[in-house]
Coordinates of C-alpha atoms in Angstrom, one line a residue:
Chain M
M1 CA 40.1 58.6 3.3
T2 CA 41.8 58.4 -0.4
A3 CA 40.6 56.3 -3.2
S4 CA 43.8 54.7 -3.1
Q5 CA 43.3 52.9 0.1
R6 CA 42.5 49.5 -0.2
G7 CA 38.8 48.5 0.2
S8 CA 37.6 51.9 0.0
V9 CA 36.9 52.5 -3.4
S10 CA 34.9 55.5 -4.1
P11 CA 31.5 55.2 -6.0
E12 CA 32.9 57.2 -8.9
A13 CA 35.9 55.1 -9.4
G14 CA 36.0 53.5 -12.6
A15 CA 32.9 55.4 -14.0
E16 CA 34.7 57.2 -16.7
E17 CA 35.9 54.4 -18.3
T18 CA 33.1 52.2 -18.3
P19 CA 29.7 53.9 -18.0
R20 CA 27.5 51.4 -16.1
R21 CA 24.0 50.6 -17.0
P22 CA 21.5 51.3 -14.6
L23 CA 19.7 48.5 -13.0
G24 CA 16.3 49.4 -13.6
A25 CA 14.2 48.1 -16.6
A26 CA 14.8 50.0 -19.7
R27 CA 11.2 49.9 -20.5
P28 CA 8.2 49.0 -18.4
R29 CA 7.2 45.3 -18.8
H30 CA 3.7 45.8 -19.4
G31 CA 3.3 42.6 -21.5
E32 CA 4.2 40.4 -18.3
K33 CA 1.2 42.1 -16.3
V34 CA -1.2 41.5 -19.6
V35 CA -0.2 37.8 -19.5
K36 CA -0.5 37.5 -15.7
G37 CA -4.1 39.1 -15.9
F38 CA -5.3 37.2 -18.6
L39 CA -4.3 33.7 -16.8
A40 CA -5.9 34.9 -13.5
L41 CA -9.0 35.8 -15.5
C42 CA -9.1 32.3 -16.9
A43 CA -8.7 30.8 -13.5
A44 CA -11.4 32.8 -12.1
L45 CA -13.7 32.1 -14.9
S46 CA -14.4 28.6 -13.5
V47 CA -14.8 29.6 -10.4
G48 CA -17.2 32.1 -11.5
V49 CA -19.1 29.8 -13.4
T50 CA -19.5 27.4 -10.5
I51 CA -20.9 29.8 -7.9
A52 CA -23.2 31.0 -10.9
I53 CA -24.4 27.7 -11.2
V54 CA -25.0 27.3 -7.6
V55 CA -26.7 30.8 -7.6
S56 CA -29.2 29.8 -10.5
L57 CA -29.9 26.3 -8.6
L58 CA -30.5 28.1 -5.1
T59 CA -33.2 30.7 -6.2
P60 CA -35.8 28.4 -7.7
T61 CA -35.0 25.9 -5.0
I62 CA -35.9 28.2 -2.2
G63 CA -39.0 29.3 -4.2
F64 CA -39.7 25.4 -4.1
F65 CA -39.3 25.0 -0.6
R66 CA -41.8 27.8 0.2
E67 CA -44.3 25.5 -1.4
V68 CA -43.3 22.1 -0.3
S69 CA -41.8 21.4 3.3
V70 CA -38.1 19.8 3.5
V71 CA -39.4 17.1 5.5
E72 CA -41.9 16.2 2.9
F73 CA -39.4 16.3 0.1
L74 CA -36.7 14.2 1.8
T75 CA -39.0 11.7 3.5
G76 CA -42.1 11.3 1.3
T77 CA -42.1 8.1 -0.7
Q78 CA -44.3 9.4 -3.4
W79 CA -43.0 11.2 -6.4
S80 CA -45.4 12.8 -9.0
P81 CA -44.7 16.4 -9.1
G82 CA -46.2 16.7 -12.6
F83 CA -49.7 15.8 -11.5
A84 CA -52.5 18.4 -10.2
R85 CA -52.3 17.2 -6.8
G86 CA -48.6 16.4 -7.2
E87 CA -46.6 14.4 -4.3
F88 CA -43.1 15.7 -3.7
G89 CA -41.3 12.9 -1.8
V90 CA -38.0 12.6 -3.5
L91 CA -36.9 9.3 -2.2
P92 CA -38.0 7.0 -5.0
I93 CA -35.7 8.8 -7.4
V94 CA -33.1 9.3 -5.0
V95 CA -33.4 5.0 -4.7
G96 CA -33.3 4.9 -8.4
T97 CA -29.9 6.9 -8.8
L98 CA -28.6 5.1 -5.9
T99 CA -29.4 1.7 -7.6
V100 CA -27.8 2.8 -10.9
V101 CA -24.7 4.1 -9.0
V102 CA -24.2 1.0 -6.6
I103 CA -24.8 -1.4 -9.7
A104 CA -22.5 0.6 -11.9
L105 CA -19.7 0.7 -9.5
L106 CA -20.2 -3.2 -8.7
V107 CA -19.6 -3.7 -12.5
A108 CA -16.8 -1.0 -12.9
I109 CA -14.7 -1.3 -9.9
P110 CA -13.7 -5.2 -10.2
I111 CA -13.5 -5.0 -14.1
G112 CA -11.5 -1.4 -14.1
L113 CA -9.2 -2.4 -11.2
L114 CA -8.2 -5.9 -12.6
S115 CA -7.6 -4.3 -16.0
A116 CA -5.7 -1.7 -14.3
I117 CA -3.5 -4.1 -12.5
Y118 CA -2.8 -5.9 -15.7
L119 CA -2.0 -2.8 -17.6
A120 CA 0.4 -1.8 -14.8
E121 CA 2.1 -4.8 -13.9
Y122 CA 1.6 -7.6 -16.4
A123 CA 1.0 -6.4 -19.8
P124 CA 3.9 -6.4 -22.3
R125 CA 4.8 -3.1 -23.6
R126 CA 2.9 -4.1 -27.0
V127 CA -0.3 -5.3 -25.4
R128 CA -0.5 -2.2 -23.3
A129 CA 0.4 0.0 -26.5
V130 CA -3.0 -1.1 -28.0
I131 CA -5.2 -1.6 -24.8
K132 CA -4.6 1.8 -23.5
P133 CA -5.4 4.0 -26.2
A134 CA -8.7 1.5 -26.9
L135 CA -9.8 2.3 -23.2
E136 CA -9.3 6.0 -23.9
V137 CA -11.3 5.8 -27.2
L138 CA -14.0 4.0 -25.0
E139 CA -13.9 6.7 -22.4
G140 CA -14.9 9.0 -25.3
I141 CA -18.1 7.3 -26.6
P142 CA -21.0 9.5 -26.5
T143 CA -23.3 8.4 -23.6
V144 CA -26.3 8.3 -25.8
A145 CA -24.7 5.3 -28.0
I146 CA -24.0 3.3 -24.9
G147 CA -27.7 4.1 -23.9
L148 CA -29.0 2.5 -27.3
F149 CA -26.6 -0.3 -26.6
G150 CA -28.1 -0.9 -23.2
L151 CA -31.7 -0.5 -24.6
F152 CA -31.6 -2.9 -27.7
L153 CA -28.7 -5.1 -26.8
L154 CA -28.2 -5.3 -22.9
R155 CA -31.7 -5.5 -21.8
P156 CA -32.7 -8.4 -24.6
L157 CA -29.7 -10.2 -23.4
A158 CA -30.5 -9.8 -19.7
E159 CA -33.7 -11.2 -20.1
Q160 CA -32.3 -14.2 -21.6
I161 CA -29.7 -14.9 -19.0
F162 CA -31.9 -14.0 -16.0
P163 CA -35.1 -15.6 -17.1
F164 CA -36.5 -16.0 -14.0
M165 CA -36.6 -12.1 -13.0
N166 CA -40.0 -10.3 -13.5
W167 CA -39.1 -8.3 -17.0
R168 CA -41.8 -5.9 -17.7
G169 CA -41.9 -3.4 -20.4
D170 CA -38.6 -2.2 -22.5
F171 CA -37.1 -0.5 -19.3
S172 CA -34.9 -1.8 -16.6
I173 CA -33.0 -0.1 -13.9
G174 CA -30.7 -2.8 -13.4
V175 CA -29.6 -3.0 -17.2
A176 CA -29.4 0.8 -16.9
G177 CA -26.7 0.4 -13.9
V178 CA -24.8 -2.1 -16.0
A179 CA -24.6 0.3 -18.8
V180 CA -23.2 3.1 -16.8
G181 CA -20.9 0.7 -15.1
L182 CA -19.5 0.1 -18.7
L183 CA -19.2 3.6 -19.2
I184 CA -17.3 4.2 -15.9
V185 CA -14.7 1.2 -16.3
P186 CA -12.3 2.9 -18.8
L187 CA -12.2 5.8 -16.2
I188 CA -11.6 3.7 -13.4
A189 CA -8.9 1.7 -15.3
S190 CA -7.1 4.6 -17.0
V191 CA -7.0 6.6 -13.6
S192 CA -5.8 3.8 -11.5
E193 CA -3.2 2.6 -14.0
D194 CA -1.6 6.0 -14.1
A195 CA -1.4 5.7 -10.0
M196 CA -0.1 2.4 -10.1
R197 CA 2.7 2.9 -12.7
S198 CA 3.6 6.1 -10.7
V199 CA 4.6 3.7 -7.6
P200 CA 8.4 3.9 -7.6
G201 CA 10.2 0.9 -9.2
G202 CA 12.4 0.5 -6.2
L203 CA 9.2 -0.6 -4.1
R204 CA 8.8 -3.3 -6.7
E205 CA 12.3 -4.5 -6.7
G206 CA 12.5 -4.6 -2.9
A207 CA 9.6 -7.0 -2.9
Y208 CA 11.1 -9.1 -5.8
A209 CA 14.3 -9.3 -4.0
L210 CA 12.3 -10.9 -1.1
G211 CA 11.2 -13.7 -3.6
A212 CA 7.7 -12.2 -3.7
N213 CA 5.6 -13.2 -7.0
K214 CA 4.3 -10.9 -9.4
M215 CA 0.8 -11.1 -7.8
R216 CA 1.8 -10.4 -4.5
V217 CA 4.0 -7.5 -5.6
S218 CA 1.1 -6.0 -7.4
L219 CA -1.7 -6.7 -4.8
R220 CA 0.5 -6.3 -1.5
V221 CA 3.0 -3.6 -2.5
V222 CA 1.9 -1.5 -5.5
F223 CA -1.9 -1.5 -5.1
P224 CA -1.6 -0.4 -1.3
A225 CA 1.0 2.3 -2.3
A226 CA -1.4 3.6 -5.3
I227 CA -4.6 3.7 -3.2
S228 CA -4.9 7.3 -3.1
G229 CA -5.1 7.6 -6.8
I230 CA -7.1 4.4 -6.8
V231 CA -9.8 6.1 -4.6
A232 CA -9.7 9.1 -6.5
A233 CA -10.5 7.1 -9.7
V234 CA -13.3 5.4 -8.1
V235 CA -14.7 8.8 -6.6
L236 CA -14.4 10.3 -10.2
A237 CA -16.2 7.5 -11.7
M238 CA -19.0 7.7 -8.9
S239 CA -19.7 11.3 -9.5
R240 CA -19.8 10.4 -13.1
A241 CA -22.5 7.7 -12.4
I242 CA -24.6 10.0 -10.2
G243 CA -24.7 12.6 -12.6
E244 CA -25.1 10.4 -15.8
T245 CA -28.4 11.4 -17.6
M246 CA -28.6 10.1 -21.2
I247 CA -28.1 6.3 -20.5
V248 CA -30.5 6.2 -17.4
L249 CA -33.1 8.0 -19.6
L250 CA -32.8 5.7 -22.2
V251 CA -32.4 2.4 -20.4
A252 CA -34.6 3.0 -17.2
G253 CA -36.9 5.4 -18.9
A254 CA -37.9 8.6 -17.7
G255 CA -41.4 7.6 -15.9
N256 CA -42.4 5.2 -13.1
P257 CA -40.7 6.5 -10.2
N258 CA -40.9 3.7 -7.6
L259 CA -39.6 2.2 -4.5
S260 CA -39.9 -1.6 -5.7
F261 CA -36.2 -2.2 -5.7
D262 CA -37.0 -4.3 -8.8
L263 CA -33.9 -4.4 -11.0
A264 CA -36.0 -5.9 -14.0
R265 CA -38.5 -2.9 -14.1
G266 CA -37.9 0.6 -15.3
A267 CA -37.6 3.3 -12.5
Q268 CA -36.7 7.0 -12.4
T269 CA -33.6 8.5 -11.5
M270 CA -32.8 12.1 -10.4
T271 CA -31.1 13.1 -13.4
A272 CA -33.7 11.0 -15.8
Y273 CA -36.4 13.1 -14.1
I274 CA -34.7 16.7 -14.8
G275 CA -33.8 15.8 -18.1
G276 CA -37.3 14.3 -19.1
T277 CA -39.2 17.2 -17.4
A278 CA -36.9 20.2 -18.5
T279 CA -37.1 19.0 -22.3
G280 CA -41.0 19.0 -21.7
D281 CA -43.5 21.8 -21.9
I282 CA -43.0 23.8 -18.6
A283 CA -43.7 27.4 -17.5
T284 CA -40.8 29.0 -15.6
G285 CA -41.9 29.9 -12.0
T286 CA -44.4 27.3 -11.4
T287 CA -43.9 24.4 -8.6
V288 CA -42.9 21.9 -11.4
Y289 CA -40.1 24.3 -12.7
N290 CA -39.0 24.9 -9.3
T291 CA -39.0 21.2 -8.5
I292 CA -36.3 20.6 -11.1
F293 CA -34.0 23.0 -9.4
A294 CA -34.5 21.5 -6.0
V295 CA -33.8 17.8 -7.4
G296 CA -30.8 19.6 -8.9
S297 CA -29.4 21.0 -6.0
L298 CA -29.8 17.8 -4.0
L299 CA -27.8 16.2 -6.8
F300 CA -25.3 18.6 -6.4
L301 CA -25.0 18.3 -2.6
M302 CA -24.8 14.4 -3.1
T303 CA -21.8 14.5 -5.3
L304 CA -20.3 17.2 -3.0
V305 CA -20.6 14.8 0.0
V306 CA -19.0 11.9 -1.8
N307 CA -16.2 14.1 -2.9
L308 CA -15.6 15.5 0.5
F309 CA -15.9 11.8 2.0
A310 CA -13.3 10.5 -0.5
I311 CA -10.8 13.0 0.5
R312 CA -10.9 12.1 4.0
L313 CA -11.1 8.3 3.2
V314 CA -7.8 9.1 1.2
R315 CA -6.0 10.8 4.0
R316 CA -6.7 7.9 6.4
F317 CA -5.5 5.2 4.1
R318 CA -2.7 6.7 2.1
E319 CA 0.4 4.9 2.1
V320 CA 2.9 7.7 1.8
Y321 CA 6.4 6.8 0.0
E322 CA 9.3 9.0 -0.1
Chain F
M1 CA 36.3 -33.3 1.9
A2 CA 36.6 -29.9 3.4
V3 CA 38.6 -29.3 6.6
D4 CA 37.4 -26.4 8.7
L5 CA 40.2 -24.0 10.0
T6 CA 40.5 -20.3 11.0
V7 CA 41.9 -17.9 8.9
T8 CA 42.8 -14.4 9.8
T9 CA 42.4 -11.8 7.0
A10 CA 44.7 -8.7 6.5
R11 CA 42.2 -6.7 8.3
G12 CA 42.5 -8.8 11.3
R13 CA 38.7 -10.1 10.9
T14 CA 38.6 -13.8 12.1
K15 CA 36.4 -16.1 10.4
P16 CA 35.9 -19.7 9.7
A17 CA 37.0 -21.0 6.4
S18 CA 37.5 -24.3 4.4
V19 CA 40.0 -25.7 2.4
T20 CA 39.3 -26.8 -1.2
A21 CA 39.7 -30.2 -2.1
D22 CA 43.0 -29.7 -3.8
G23 CA 44.0 -27.2 -1.2
S24 CA 45.1 -24.9 -4.3
D25 CA 44.0 -21.1 -4.9
A26 CA 42.9 -20.0 -8.1
L27 CA 44.3 -16.6 -7.6
G28 CA 47.6 -17.7 -6.8
E29 CA 47.3 -16.8 -3.4
P30 CA 48.6 -18.9 -0.7
R31 CA 45.9 -19.2 1.8
P32 CA 43.3 -21.9 1.5
L33 CA 40.1 -20.8 -0.3
P34 CA 36.5 -21.2 1.3
P35 CA 34.1 -23.2 -1.0
T36 CA 32.8 -21.5 -3.9
V37 CA 29.4 -19.7 -3.9
F38 CA 29.1 -18.2 -7.3
D39 CA 31.3 -19.1 -10.2
V40 CA 30.9 -16.7 -13.1
S41 CA 32.3 -17.3 -16.3
D42 CA 32.1 -15.5 -19.5
L43 CA 29.2 -13.4 -18.7
F44 CA 27.5 -11.1 -21.3
V45 CA 24.8 -9.0 -20.5
T46 CA 22.6 -7.2 -23.2
Y47 CA 20.0 -4.6 -22.9
G48 CA 18.2 -4.6 -26.1
S49 CA 20.6 -4.7 -28.9
H50 CA 23.3 -3.0 -26.6
R51 CA 25.9 -5.2 -24.8
A52 CA 26.2 -3.8 -21.7
V53 CA 28.9 -6.0 -20.0
R54 CA 31.2 -8.5 -21.8
E55 CA 33.2 -11.5 -20.9
V56 CA 33.1 -11.2 -17.0
S57 CA 34.5 -14.1 -15.0
L58 CA 35.1 -14.4 -11.3
T59 CA 34.4 -16.5 -8.4
V60 CA 32.7 -15.6 -5.1
H61 CA 33.6 -17.4 -1.8
E62 CA 31.7 -18.2 1.3
R63 CA 31.4 -15.7 4.1
E64 CA 33.6 -13.4 2.3
I65 CA 32.7 -9.7 1.2
T66 CA 33.4 -9.4 -2.4
A67 CA 33.6 -5.7 -3.6
L68 CA 32.8 -4.9 -7.4
I69 CA 34.3 -1.3 -7.8
G70 CA 34.6 0.8 -10.8
P71 CA 33.4 4.1 -12.4
S72 CA 29.8 4.7 -13.4
G73 CA 28.6 2.7 -16.5
C74 CA 31.2 -0.1 -16.2
G75 CA 28.4 -2.8 -15.4
K76 CA 29.3 -3.5 -11.8
S77 CA 25.7 -3.2 -10.8
T78 CA 24.5 -5.2 -14.0
V79 CA 26.6 -8.2 -13.0
L80 CA 25.6 -8.0 -9.3
R81 CA 22.0 -8.2 -10.6
C82 CA 22.7 -11.3 -12.5
L83 CA 23.4 -13.1 -9.3
N84 CA 19.9 -13.3 -8.1
R85 CA 18.3 -13.1 -11.6
M86 CA 16.9 -9.2 -10.9
N87 CA 17.6 -8.4 -14.4
D88 CA 14.9 -10.8 -15.3
Q89 CA 12.7 -7.5 -14.2
V90 CA 14.2 -5.5 -16.9
P91 CA 12.6 -5.8 -20.2
G92 CA 14.9 -6.6 -23.1
A93 CA 17.7 -7.7 -20.5
R94 CA 19.5 -11.0 -21.8
V95 CA 22.3 -12.8 -19.9
T96 CA 24.3 -15.4 -21.6
G97 CA 27.4 -17.2 -20.4
K98 CA 27.4 -19.1 -16.9
V99 CA 26.5 -18.1 -13.5
A100 CA 26.9 -21.3 -11.3
Y101 CA 25.5 -21.1 -7.6
Y102 CA 27.0 -23.6 -5.7
G103 CA 27.7 -25.7 -8.9
E104 CA 24.1 -25.3 -10.1
D105 CA 23.6 -23.1 -13.2
L106 CA 21.3 -20.1 -12.0
Y107 CA 20.0 -19.5 -15.7
A108 CA 19.0 -23.3 -16.2
P109 CA 15.5 -23.6 -17.5
Q110 CA 14.0 -25.2 -14.3
V111 CA 15.4 -22.6 -11.9
D112 CA 12.7 -20.6 -10.3
P113 CA 14.0 -17.2 -10.2
I114 CA 11.6 -16.5 -7.0
E115 CA 13.3 -19.4 -5.2
V116 CA 16.6 -17.9 -6.3
R117 CA 15.6 -14.6 -4.6
R118 CA 14.5 -16.2 -1.4
R119 CA 18.0 -17.5 -1.0
I120 CA 20.0 -14.7 -2.4
G121 CA 18.7 -11.5 -0.8
M122 CA 19.3 -7.8 -2.2
V123 CA 19.9 -4.3 -0.4
F124 CA 19.5 -1.4 -2.8
Q125 CA 21.2 1.8 -3.7
K126 CA 18.5 4.1 -2.3
P127 CA 16.7 2.8 0.8
N128 CA 13.3 1.3 -0.5
P129 CA 11.3 0.5 2.8
F130 CA 7.8 -0.5 1.7
P131 CA 5.1 2.3 2.9
K132 CA 4.0 0.0 5.8
S133 CA 5.2 -0.1 9.4
I134 CA 8.7 -1.1 10.8
Y135 CA 7.3 -4.5 11.7
E136 CA 5.6 -5.4 8.4
N137 CA 8.6 -4.2 6.5
V138 CA 10.8 -6.7 8.1
A139 CA 8.0 -9.6 8.3
Y140 CA 7.2 -9.0 4.6
G141 CA 9.8 -11.6 3.2
L142 CA 8.7 -14.1 6.4
R143 CA 4.9 -13.6 5.1
V144 CA 5.9 -14.2 1.4
E145 CA 7.3 -17.6 2.5
G146 CA 4.2 -18.7 4.2
R147 CA 1.9 -18.5 7.4
R148 CA 3.6 -18.4 10.6
P149 CA 2.2 -18.1 14.2
K150 CA 2.4 -14.5 15.5
S151 CA 5.1 -15.6 17.9
E152 CA 7.5 -16.7 15.6
L153 CA 7.2 -13.8 13.3
D154 CA 7.7 -11.6 16.4
D155 CA 11.0 -13.5 17.4
R156 CA 12.0 -13.3 13.7
V157 CA 11.4 -9.7 13.2
E158 CA 13.5 -9.0 16.7
E159 CA 16.1 -11.2 15.5
A160 CA 16.5 -9.4 12.1
L161 CA 16.4 -5.9 13.5
T162 CA 18.9 -6.9 16.1
G163 CA 21.1 -8.2 13.5
A164 CA 20.7 -5.1 11.5
A165 CA 21.9 -3.1 14.5
L166 CA 18.6 -1.4 14.5
W167 CA 16.2 -3.2 17.2
D168 CA 17.5 -0.7 20.1
E169 CA 16.5 2.2 17.9
V170 CA 13.2 1.2 16.7
K171 CA 11.9 -1.7 19.4
D172 CA 9.5 1.1 20.9
K173 CA 7.9 2.2 17.7
L174 CA 7.6 -1.0 15.5
K175 CA 4.1 0.2 14.3
E176 CA 5.3 3.3 12.9
S177 CA 6.0 3.7 9.2
G178 CA 9.3 2.7 7.9
F179 CA 9.4 6.1 6.3
A180 CA 9.3 7.9 9.6
L181 CA 13.2 6.7 9.9
S182 CA 16.1 8.6 9.0
G183 CA 18.1 7.5 5.6
G184 CA 20.6 5.3 7.4
Q185 CA 17.8 3.7 9.6
Q186 CA 15.9 3.2 6.5
Q187 CA 19.1 1.3 5.2
R188 CA 19.4 -0.9 8.0
L189 CA 15.9 -1.4 7.8
C190 CA 16.1 -2.8 4.3
I191 CA 18.9 -4.9 5.4
A192 CA 17.0 -6.2 8.4
R193 CA 14.2 -7.0 5.8
A194 CA 16.6 -8.9 3.7
I195 CA 18.3 -11.0 6.4
A196 CA 14.8 -11.8 8.2
V197 CA 14.4 -14.7 5.5
R198 CA 17.8 -15.9 6.7
P199 CA 19.4 -15.8 3.0
E200 CA 22.4 -17.6 2.0
V201 CA 24.0 -14.6 0.3
L202 CA 23.6 -10.7 0.6
L203 CA 23.8 -8.8 -2.5
M204 CA 24.2 -5.0 -1.6
D205 CA 24.0 -2.4 -4.5
E206 CA 25.8 0.7 -3.4
P207 CA 24.0 0.4 0.0
C208 CA 25.9 3.7 1.5
S209 CA 25.9 5.9 -1.6
A210 CA 22.8 7.7 -0.4
L211 CA 23.8 8.0 3.5
D212 CA 26.0 10.4 5.2
P213 CA 29.6 9.3 6.8
I214 CA 28.2 8.2 10.1
A215 CA 25.1 6.1 8.8
T216 CA 27.9 4.8 6.3
A217 CA 30.3 3.7 9.1
K218 CA 27.3 2.0 10.9
V219 CA 26.6 0.0 7.9
E220 CA 30.1 -0.9 7.1
D221 CA 30.4 -2.1 10.8
L222 CA 27.2 -4.2 10.0
M223 CA 28.6 -5.6 7.0
L224 CA 31.9 -6.9 8.9
K225 CA 29.7 -8.4 11.3
L226 CA 27.1 -9.9 9.1
A227 CA 30.0 -11.7 7.0
D228 CA 30.5 -13.9 9.8
E229 CA 27.2 -15.4 8.7
F230 CA 26.4 -14.6 5.1
T231 CA 28.3 -14.4 1.9
I232 CA 28.3 -10.8 0.8
V233 CA 28.6 -9.2 -2.6
I234 CA 28.7 -5.5 -2.5
V235 CA 28.9 -2.7 -5.5
T236 CA 30.6 0.3 -4.4
H237 CA 31.6 3.7 -5.9
N238 CA 33.9 4.1 -2.7
M239 CA 37.2 2.7 -3.1
Q240 CA 38.0 3.3 0.6
Q241 CA 34.9 1.4 1.4
A242 CA 35.8 -1.5 -0.7
A243 CA 39.4 -1.5 1.0
R244 CA 37.9 -1.2 4.5
V245 CA 35.1 -4.1 4.2
S246 CA 36.2 -6.5 1.4
D247 CA 38.1 -9.6 1.3
R248 CA 38.1 -9.6 -2.6
T249 CA 37.8 -6.9 -5.0
A250 CA 36.8 -6.7 -8.7
F251 CA 37.8 -3.8 -10.7
F252 CA 35.5 -3.0 -13.8
T253 CA 35.9 -0.5 -16.1
A254 CA 33.8 1.0 -19.2
E255 CA 35.7 0.9 -22.5
N256 CA 34.6 1.5 -26.2
D257 CA 35.0 -1.3 -28.7
S258 CA 36.4 -0.8 -32.3
E259 CA 32.9 0.2 -33.2
G260 CA 32.8 2.8 -30.5
V261 CA 30.0 1.0 -28.3
R262 CA 30.5 1.5 -24.7
H263 CA 30.5 -1.6 -22.7
G264 CA 31.5 -2.8 -19.4
R265 CA 34.5 -5.0 -18.5
L266 CA 36.2 -6.8 -15.6
V267 CA 39.7 -5.6 -15.5
E268 CA 41.2 -7.4 -12.6
Y269 CA 40.0 -9.6 -9.7
D270 CA 42.1 -10.3 -6.8
V271 CA 42.1 -10.2 -2.9
T272 CA 41.8 -6.8 -1.8
D273 CA 45.0 -6.1 -0.3
K274 CA 46.8 -6.9 -3.5
I275 CA 44.4 -4.7 -5.7
F276 CA 45.1 -1.8 -3.4
S277 CA 48.8 -2.1 -2.8
N278 CA 50.0 -3.7 -5.9
P279 CA 47.5 -4.1 -8.7
A280 CA 48.5 -6.1 -11.9
D281 CA 46.8 -3.9 -14.1
R282 CA 47.7 -0.3 -15.2
R283 CA 44.0 0.8 -15.2
T284 CA 43.6 -0.2 -11.9
E285 CA 46.4 1.6 -10.5
D286 CA 45.1 4.6 -12.3
Y287 CA 41.4 4.3 -10.8
I288 CA 42.6 3.6 -7.2
S289 CA 45.2 6.3 -7.2
G290 CA 42.8 8.8 -8.4
R291 CA 44.5 9.3 -11.8
F292 CA 41.5 7.8 -13.8
G293 CA 40.3 9.4 -17.1

């Protein structure tokens, strides 16, 4: 029981020679907490804004469904909410939106993915150094500029290329789809290219070592391995196309909701309806006012479904490496 | 011209060999030499403006295991990748000198690198199965070659997996992802994938460096077995591995030239037993006895 015994050093041993500094912090570290709180606040802000948007959409939407039945809204084929005896069948403008989205994807998926494959697998470093930034600039072009380009350039051009179609007036839902497609090409190309470049080089080498040519390596090895990123790119682009307003407003026109499926004619989309109506003269609390929000809610729901569906799709087809 | 006879190597592995026309041995070894597969002379490899490997000359013989050993950065992997033109994939890589494959210049303009790689298979340092099923991994090279009936594909997949000593472990789960296997199994899967196309040569770039000792022993056993059929060139960090499996060993080292530029060089190339028991060069002796650096 003495301090001289091996292995039993008393706590006071040596304390006189070297005074020990206590392990507690010299000063309370308030700065750390402030930083953490501020960061959390910023993160919470975006969640809060999302909730605020949903709530602000919801209240007038509920008001709308007090006046118009859900069934009439979702199955009706006449859309004229602004008229004295308004019709509230949303199908024509939903079809307008879907037409734009389908055409946009038909244009953008092949062009976007093929450019991504070229950039990720084929392009020499110098070419890539030019094209990649150019794509990113294209991504930043104001949609109103693309809308004007569609209205004054693509629309007359389309009439010359397809003279057999039934062109009437200045607007065309088909051309609007193509213009939206051009808008989302850079998005698809850029995001899928990143996905393909992040596929480990070892997979490529493995395929090359078996005598695969470049096309086979790109399409059969790199592309499937990058599929989750590629699907994410397409979904992102699809959401963008669903929500795109300015281009469709300019190229497809704000009026003429119809179910004719005539690509050469103008047609109204959901966003164009909201944009066109909200900028007009409407009193809050009226049916028309509530209608805008009801369409907005439906739009929100559609993008949500697309996103959820895409997540499931990715889980199923993902090829996990490493 | 060539007469078949049986040569027993120092490790007791019995294998067929041939006598060269003049019966002599370039390395001054009394036993007759099997035919030359690779004849590398005065090889230089440049990455951009950097000369990675200089003045490498060596010959690789049929159905032998040739090991390339040496410290990191000595250029052994670079030399290996010249043998099936994998360096073509590296931007800025340039190869000068001569690499003859059965007498034909591998870098001649009319040579198709894709055809070269179908004949000369490769296994990499890190197991790199494709994110596909075990079956599809092995069938990949066969599908690259062209369409085949399903039954033939099945046979060849089984043959390759059996050859890679993996069939018994995976025969009930061929549809599962290649990534479901352990590291050692993945590497044997990659070997199966490489031998499924029945290549003439198998290049192995540190095939065991990512494996534990038990998996390493399995792959080494496999290499000895495969050497009855294939010519194997292996790069390894592990000197014991070179001593255990190879017939010939090339020792590389990294040096600084007069301008201080670091590059790889071949120091000594001889039959493995001689390299490990009685090396001619002091640097080889230092390295194999662990007195390196």
